[in-house]
PDB file of C-alpha atoms in Angstrom:
ATOM      1  CA  MET A 173      28.947 -63.054  22.749  1.00  0.00           C
ATOM      2  CA  ALA A 174      28.976 -59.308  22.821  1.00  0.00           C
ATOM      3  CA  ALA A 175      30.636 -57.513  19.909  1.00  0.00           C
ATOM      4  CA  PRO A 176      34.220 -56.403  20.507  1.00  0.00           C
ATOM      5  CA  LEU A 177      34.538 -53.022  22.259  1.00  0.00           C
ATOM      6  CA  PRO A 178      35.537 -50.188  19.841  1.00  0.00           C
ATOM      7  CA  PRO A 179      39.215 -49.213  20.141  1.00  0.00           C
ATOM      8  CA  ALA A 180      38.275 -45.464  20.708  1.00  0.00           C
ATOM      9  CA  ILE A 181      36.962 -46.274  24.234  1.00  0.00           C
ATOM     10  CA  PRO A 182      39.578 -45.016  26.709  1.00  0.00           C
ATOM     11  CA  LEU A 183      40.748 -46.957  29.743  1.00  0.00           C
ATOM     12  CA  SER A 184      40.655 -44.836  32.843  1.00  0.00           C
ATOM     13  CA  PHE A 185      42.412 -47.479  34.903  1.00  0.00           C
ATOM     14  CA  GLU A 186      44.883 -50.320  34.201  1.00  0.00           C
ATOM     15  CA  VAL A 187      42.979 -53.563  33.665  1.00  0.00           C
ATOM     16  CA  PRO A 188      45.069 -56.558  34.699  1.00  0.00           C
ATOM     17  CA  GLY A 189      45.133 -60.231  33.584  1.00  0.00           C
ATOM     18  CA  GLY A 190      42.523 -61.818  31.762  1.00  0.00           C
ATOM     19  CA  LEU A 191      40.246 -58.885  31.413  1.00  0.00           C
ATOM     20  CA  ALA A 192      43.083 -56.926  29.492  1.00  0.00           C
ATOM     21  CA  ASN A 193      43.160 -59.866  26.966  1.00  0.00           C
ATOM     22  CA  LEU A 194      39.418 -59.611  26.568  1.00  0.00           C
ATOM     23  CA  LEU A 195      39.341 -55.740  26.034  1.00  0.00           C
ATOM     24  CA  THR A 196      42.106 -55.800  23.482  1.00  0.00           C
ATOM     25  CA  GLY A 197      40.649 -58.873  21.708  1.00  0.00           C
ATOM     26  CA  SER A 198      43.583 -61.006  22.509  1.00  0.00           C
ATOM     27  CA  ARG A 199      42.954 -64.711  23.739  1.00  0.00           C
ATOM     28  CA  ALA A 200      46.531 -65.884  23.406  1.00  0.00           C
ATOM     29  CA  ALA A 201      47.287 -65.645  27.160  1.00  0.00           C
ATOM     30  CA  GLU A 202      44.043 -67.257  28.221  1.00  0.00           C
ATOM     31  CA  PRO A 203      44.279 -70.966  29.550  1.00  0.00           C
ATOM     32  CA  SER A 204      43.259 -73.646  27.183  1.00  0.00           C
ATOM     33  CA  GLY A 205      39.385 -74.455  27.664  1.00  0.00           C
ATOM     34  CA  ALA A 206      38.659 -71.186  29.570  1.00  0.00           C
ATOM     35  CA  GLY A 207      35.013 -70.757  30.252  1.00  0.00           C
ATOM     36  CA  ARG A 208      32.920 -68.101  28.615  1.00  0.00           C
ATOM     37  CA  LEU A 209      29.812 -66.519  29.478  1.00  0.00           C
ATOM     38  CA  SER A 210      28.158 -68.120  26.665  1.00  0.00           C
ATOM     39  CA  ASP A 211      29.121 -71.476  27.936  1.00  0.00           C
ATOM     40  CA  LEU A 212      27.094 -71.070  31.026  1.00  0.00           C
ATOM     41  CA  LEU A 213      23.471 -72.360  31.178  1.00  0.00           C
ATOM     42  CA  THR A 214      20.559 -70.054  30.842  1.00  0.00           C
ATOM     43  CA  LEU A 215      18.131 -69.583  33.687  1.00  0.00           C
ATOM     44  CA  ALA A 216      15.595 -71.751  31.833  1.00  0.00           C
ATOM     45  CA  GLN A 217      18.080 -74.632  31.311  1.00  0.00           C
ATOM     46  CA  PHE A 218      19.255 -74.214  35.055  1.00  0.00           C
ATOM     47  CA  GLN A 219      15.718 -74.682  36.178  1.00  0.00           C
ATOM     48  CA  LYS A 220      15.200 -77.858  34.242  1.00  0.00           C
ATOM     49  CA  LEU A 221      18.732 -79.100  35.594  1.00  0.00           C
ATOM     50  CA  HIS A 222      17.759 -78.343  39.066  1.00  0.00           C
ATOM     51  CA  GLY A 223      14.515 -80.329  38.778  1.00  0.00           C
ATOM     52  CA  ARG A 224      16.336 -83.317  37.410  1.00  0.00           C
ATOM     53  CA  GLU A 225      19.140 -83.131  40.063  1.00  0.00           C
ATOM     54  CA  TRP A 226      16.574 -82.540  42.879  1.00  0.00           C
ATOM     55  CA  ASN A 227      14.600 -85.714  41.913  1.00  0.00           C
ATOM     56  CA  ARG A 228      17.840 -87.824  41.411  1.00  0.00           C
ATOM     57  CA  ALA A 229      19.080 -86.576  45.003  1.00  0.00           C
ATOM     58  CA  ALA A 230      15.615 -87.571  46.464  1.00  0.00           C
ATOM     59  CA  ARG A 231      15.868 -91.016  44.925  1.00  0.00           C
ATOM     60  CA  GLN A 232      19.446 -91.644  45.709  1.00  0.00           C
ATOM     61  CA  GLY A 233      19.488 -89.923  49.141  1.00  0.00           C
ATOM     62  CA  TYR A 234      22.333 -87.345  48.768  1.00  0.00           C
ATOM     63  CA  PRO A 235      22.230 -83.660  49.689  1.00  0.00           C
ATOM     64  CA  LEU A 236      22.054 -80.945  47.025  1.00  0.00           C
ATOM     65  CA  THR A 237      23.501 -77.353  47.258  1.00  0.00           C
ATOM     66  CA  LEU A 238      22.061 -74.275  45.474  1.00  0.00           C
ATOM     67  CA  CYS A 239      23.856 -70.929  45.274  1.00  0.00           C
ATOM     68  CA  LEU A 240      22.982 -67.355  44.091  1.00  0.00           C
ATOM     69  CA  ALA A 241      25.931 -65.164  43.564  1.00  0.00           C
ATOM     70  CA  GLN A 242      26.024 -61.497  42.442  1.00  0.00           C
ATOM     71  CA  LEU A 243      28.848 -59.161  41.601  1.00  0.00           C
ATOM     72  CA  ASP A 244      28.876 -56.417  44.303  1.00  0.00           C
ATOM     73  CA  PHE A 245      28.071 -52.897  43.252  1.00  0.00           C
ATOM     74  CA  PHE A 246      28.043 -54.109  39.610  1.00  0.00           C
ATOM     75  CA  ALA A 247      25.309 -51.515  38.547  1.00  0.00           C
ATOM     76  CA  SER A 248      27.891 -48.786  39.192  1.00  0.00           C
ATOM     77  CA  TYR A 249      30.681 -50.489  37.142  1.00  0.00           C
ATOM     78  CA  PRO A 250      31.448 -48.853  33.804  1.00  0.00           C
ATOM     79  CA  ALA A 251      28.912 -49.941  31.250  1.00  0.00           C
ATOM     80  CA  ALA A 252      31.634 -50.542  28.534  1.00  0.00           C
ATOM     81  CA  PHE A 253      33.512 -53.038  30.723  1.00  0.00           C
ATOM     82  CA  ARG A 254      30.601 -54.997  32.227  1.00  0.00           C
ATOM     83  CA  GLN A 255      30.635 -57.697  29.472  1.00  0.00           C
ATOM     84  CA  PRO A 256      34.386 -58.296  29.552  1.00  0.00           C
ATOM     85  CA  CYS A 257      34.229 -58.706  33.359  1.00  0.00           C
ATOM     86  CA  LEU A 258      31.371 -61.095  33.150  1.00  0.00           C
ATOM     87  CA  GLU A 259      33.465 -63.237  30.609  1.00  0.00           C
ATOM     88  CA  VAL A 260      36.361 -63.354  33.259  1.00  0.00           C
ATOM     89  CA  VAL A 261      34.094 -64.231  36.010  1.00  0.00           C
ATOM     90  CA  ALA A 262      32.423 -66.974  33.940  1.00  0.00           C
ATOM     91  CA  GLY A 263      35.833 -68.510  33.427  1.00  0.00           C
ATOM     92  CA  LEU A 264      36.527 -68.453  37.103  1.00  0.00           C
ATOM     93  CA  PHE A 265      33.126 -70.033  37.813  1.00  0.00           C
ATOM     94  CA  ASP A 266      34.052 -72.852  35.340  1.00  0.00           C
ATOM     95  CA  ALA A 267      37.379 -73.367  36.858  1.00  0.00           C
ATOM     96  CA  GLN A 268      36.241 -73.487  40.352  1.00  0.00           C
ATOM     97  CA  LEU A 269      33.123 -75.636  39.839  1.00  0.00           C
ATOM     98  CA  ALA A 270      34.530 -78.324  37.382  1.00  0.00           C
ATOM     99  CA  PRO A 271      36.424 -80.312  40.083  1.00  0.00           C
ATOM    100  CA  VAL A 272      33.390 -80.775  42.132  1.00  0.00           C
ATOM    101  CA  GLY A 273      30.850 -81.565  39.500  1.00  0.00           C
ATOM    102  CA  GLY A 274      29.196 -78.173  39.992  1.00  0.00           C
ATOM    103  CA  MET A 275      27.349 -76.317  37.109  1.00  0.00           C
ATOM    104  CA  ALA A 276      26.464 -72.698  36.707  1.00  0.00           C
ATOM    105  CA  ALA A 277      23.997 -70.385  35.039  1.00  0.00           C
ATOM    106  CA  TYR A 278      23.988 -66.682  34.267  1.00  0.00           C
ATOM    107  CA  ASP A 279      20.867 -64.525  34.187  1.00  0.00           C
ATOM    108  CA  PRO A 280      21.172 -60.708  33.835  1.00  0.00           C
ATOM    109  CA  GLY A 281      18.210 -60.132  36.384  1.00  0.00           C
ATOM    110  CA  GLU A 282      19.399 -62.844  39.026  1.00  0.00           C
ATOM    111  CA  GLY A 283      23.176 -63.069  38.624  1.00  0.00           C
ATOM    112  CA  PHE A 284      25.064 -66.477  38.718  1.00  0.00           C
ATOM    113  CA  LEU A 285      23.296 -69.528  39.958  1.00  0.00           C
ATOM    114  CA  VAL A 286      25.311 -72.566  41.109  1.00  0.00           C
ATOM    115  CA  LEU A 287      24.275 -76.099  41.506  1.00  0.00           C
ATOM    116  CA  ILE A 288      26.446 -78.669  43.318  1.00  0.00           C
ATOM    117  CA  PRO A 289      25.326 -82.402  43.536  1.00  0.00           C
ATOM    118  CA  ASP A 290      26.207 -84.360  46.594  1.00  0.00           C
ATOM    119  CA  ALA A 291      27.199 -81.240  48.581  1.00  0.00           C
ATOM    120  CA  ASP A 292      26.162 -80.318  52.038  1.00  0.00           C
ATOM    121  CA  ALA A 293      25.832 -76.702  53.294  1.00  0.00           C
ATOM    122  CA  GLU A 294      29.352 -76.652  54.625  1.00  0.00           C
ATOM    123  CA  GLN A 295      30.893 -78.094  51.379  1.00  0.00           C
ATOM    124  CA  GLY A 296      28.872 -75.454  49.615  1.00  0.00           C
ATOM    125  CA  ARG A 297      29.934 -72.517  51.661  1.00  0.00           C
ATOM    126  CA  GLU A 298      33.614 -73.768  51.194  1.00  0.00           C
ATOM    127  CA  ARG A 299      33.240 -73.705  47.436  1.00  0.00           C
ATOM    128  CA  ALA A 300      31.510 -70.320  47.522  1.00  0.00           C
ATOM    129  CA  GLU A 301      34.415 -68.811  49.534  1.00  0.00           C
ATOM    130  CA  HIS A 302      36.934 -70.242  46.945  1.00  0.00           C
ATOM    131  CA  LEU A 303      34.822 -68.399  44.272  1.00  0.00           C
ATOM    132  CA  CYS A 304      34.733 -65.347  46.141  1.00  0.00           C
ATOM    133  CA  ALA A 305      38.555 -65.350  46.754  1.00  0.00           C
ATOM    134  CA  ALA A 306      39.479 -66.097  43.113  1.00  0.00           C
ATOM    135  CA  ILE A 307      37.391 -63.265  41.880  1.00  0.00           C
ATOM    136  CA  GLN A 308      39.033 -60.861  44.443  1.00  0.00           C
ATOM    137  CA  GLN A 309      42.416 -62.067  43.788  1.00  0.00           C
ATOM    138  CA  LYS A 310      41.871 -61.292  40.022  1.00  0.00           C
ATOM    139  CA  GLY A 311      42.375 -57.688  41.074  1.00  0.00           C
ATOM    140  CA  ILE A 312      39.801 -56.089  38.500  1.00  0.00           C
ATOM    141  CA  PRO A 313      39.500 -52.374  39.575  1.00  0.00           C
ATOM    142  CA  HIS A 314      36.066 -51.127  40.761  1.00  0.00           C
ATOM    143  CA  ALA A 315      36.489 -47.701  41.906  1.00  0.00           C
ATOM    144  CA  SER A 316      32.744 -47.543  43.168  1.00  0.00           C
ATOM    145  CA  SER A 317      33.186 -50.473  45.544  1.00  0.00           C
ATOM    146  CA  PRO A 318      34.691 -50.130  49.166  1.00  0.00           C
ATOM    147  CA  HIS A 319      36.974 -52.957  48.252  1.00  0.00           C
ATOM    148  CA  ARG A 320      38.474 -51.117  45.135  1.00  0.00           C
ATOM    149  CA  VAL A 321      38.265 -54.336  43.269  1.00  0.00           C
ATOM    150  CA  LEU A 322      35.537 -56.633  41.864  1.00  0.00           C
ATOM    151  CA  THR A 323      34.157 -58.773  44.544  1.00  0.00           C
ATOM    152  CA  LEU A 324      31.468 -61.411  44.827  1.00  0.00           C
ATOM    153  CA  SER A 325      28.661 -62.091  47.311  1.00  0.00           C
ATOM    154  CA  VAL A 326      27.131 -65.607  47.583  1.00  0.00           C
ATOM    155  CA  ALA A 327      23.908 -67.045  49.277  1.00  0.00           C
ATOM    156  CA  VAL A 328      24.043 -70.834  49.807  1.00  0.00           C
ATOM    157  CA  THR A 329      21.556 -73.263  50.711  1.00  0.00           C
ATOM    158  CA  SER A 330      21.611 -76.999  50.921  1.00  0.00           C
ATOM    159  CA  ASP A 331      18.979 -79.679  51.504  1.00  0.00           C
ATOM    160  CA  LEU A 332      18.632 -83.471  51.450  1.00  0.00           C
ATOM    161  CA  PRO A 333      15.657 -83.962  49.212  1.00  0.00           C
ATOM    162  CA  LEU A 334      13.133 -86.356  50.663  1.00  0.00           C
ATOM    163  CA  PHE A 335      10.594 -86.300  48.079  1.00  0.00           C
ATOM    164  CA  GLU A 336      10.311 -85.232  44.334  1.00  0.00           C
ATOM    165  CA  GLY A 337       8.849 -82.416  42.626  1.00  0.00           C
ATOM    166  CA  MET A 338       9.960 -79.285  44.552  1.00  0.00           C
ATOM    167  CA  PRO A 339       9.239 -75.887  42.924  1.00  0.00           C
ATOM    168  CA  PHE A 340      12.361 -74.002  41.901  1.00  0.00           C
ATOM    169  CA  ASP A 341      11.030 -70.393  42.397  1.00  0.00           C
ATOM    170  CA  LYS A 342      10.980 -70.803  46.218  1.00  0.00           C
ATOM    171  CA  PHE A 343      14.764 -71.779  46.423  1.00  0.00           C
ATOM    172  CA  VAL A 344      15.586 -68.617  44.240  1.00  0.00           C
ATOM    173  CA  SER A 345      13.407 -66.445  46.415  1.00  0.00           C
ATOM    174  CA  VAL A 346      15.012 -67.567  49.600  1.00  0.00           C
ATOM    175  CA  LEU A 347      18.478 -66.995  48.270  1.00  0.00           C
ATOM    176  CA  ARG A 348      17.659 -63.523  46.823  1.00  0.00           C
ATOM    177  CA  ASP A 349      16.271 -62.341  50.099  1.00  0.00           C
ATOM    178  CA  ALA A 350      19.495 -63.576  51.982  1.00  0.00           C
ATOM    179  CA  LEU A 351      21.740 -61.937  49.274  1.00  0.00           C
ATOM    180  CA  ALA A 352      20.028 -58.599  49.525  1.00  0.00           C
ATOM    181  CA  GLN A 353      21.112 -58.574  53.298  1.00  0.00           C
ATOM    182  CA  VAL A 354      24.671 -59.465  52.389  1.00  0.00           C
ATOM    183  CA  THR A 355      24.950 -56.574  49.941  1.00  0.00           C
ATOM    184  CA  THR A 356      23.867 -54.013  52.429  1.00  0.00           C
ATOM    185  CA  ARG A 357      26.777 -54.994  54.766  1.00  0.00           C
ATOM    186  CA  GLY A 358      29.297 -54.224  51.911  1.00  0.00           C
ATOM    187  CA  GLY A 359      29.372 -57.458  50.002  1.00  0.00           C
ATOM    188  CA  ASN A 360      32.390 -59.756  49.487  1.00  0.00           C
ATOM    189  CA  LEU A 361      30.494 -62.308  51.876  1.00  0.00           C
ATOM    190  CA  VAL A 362      29.160 -65.777  51.928  1.00  0.00           C
ATOM    191  CA  THR A 363      25.966 -66.389  53.825  1.00  0.00           C
ATOM    192  CA  VAL A 364      24.308 -69.981  54.350  1.00  0.00           C
ATOM    193  CA  VAL A 365      20.595 -69.826  54.665  1.00  0.00           C
ATOM    194  CA  PRO A 366      18.256 -72.717  55.965  1.00  0.00           C
ATOM    195  CA  ALA A 367      17.022 -75.229  53.621  1.00  0.00           C
ATOM    196  CA  ALA A 368      13.941 -73.920  51.665  1.00  0.00           C
ATOM    197  CA  TYR A 369      11.881 -76.942  52.115  1.00  0.00           C
ATOM    198  CA  ARG A 370      11.464 -79.618  54.683  1.00  0.00           C
ATOM    199  CA  ARG A 371       8.892 -82.516  54.702  1.00  0.00           C
ATOM    200  CA  PRO A 372       5.961 -81.475  57.153  1.00  0.00           C
TER     201      PRO A 372
END
């Protein structure tokens, strides 16, 4: 976890809810068991998990949903407050995914990756929309965003694995390309893309 922010850093805007608690170092108001960024999987751990879940889904015959999510216009967010924002968002991911058995990872280069076993594209889209709504409703100010608050964009793909051993990089590439198009439309959107692989 990142070191606490020095108290000399001024706040140029009012920071509501859980983010204010993080900036001041207080965790008393956070819900018990709130997720943290360090609780999420790394990209390498997520890749191994995806391989195991893909093979299990292929054997048992259920769909697998994979998502890539990025905070909109986050590169222009004040650098001093990015880590606290990520901590808040990590907690929201944890809260939204736990009820459906979903798992998330965070990678600074890619963003948030989400895996939901036994979920088709429609179920994945619904869960992604819940994530977007939860983050927007948190009301974290973002002056450089057209939405004026922090928002999320998500690319979703789902497939019914028919055989084992599918490369992970292909999935991430497909989602990354789709997410880039969403961002150019202003973000705060969910897009569903076709499955990355099909049996010939």
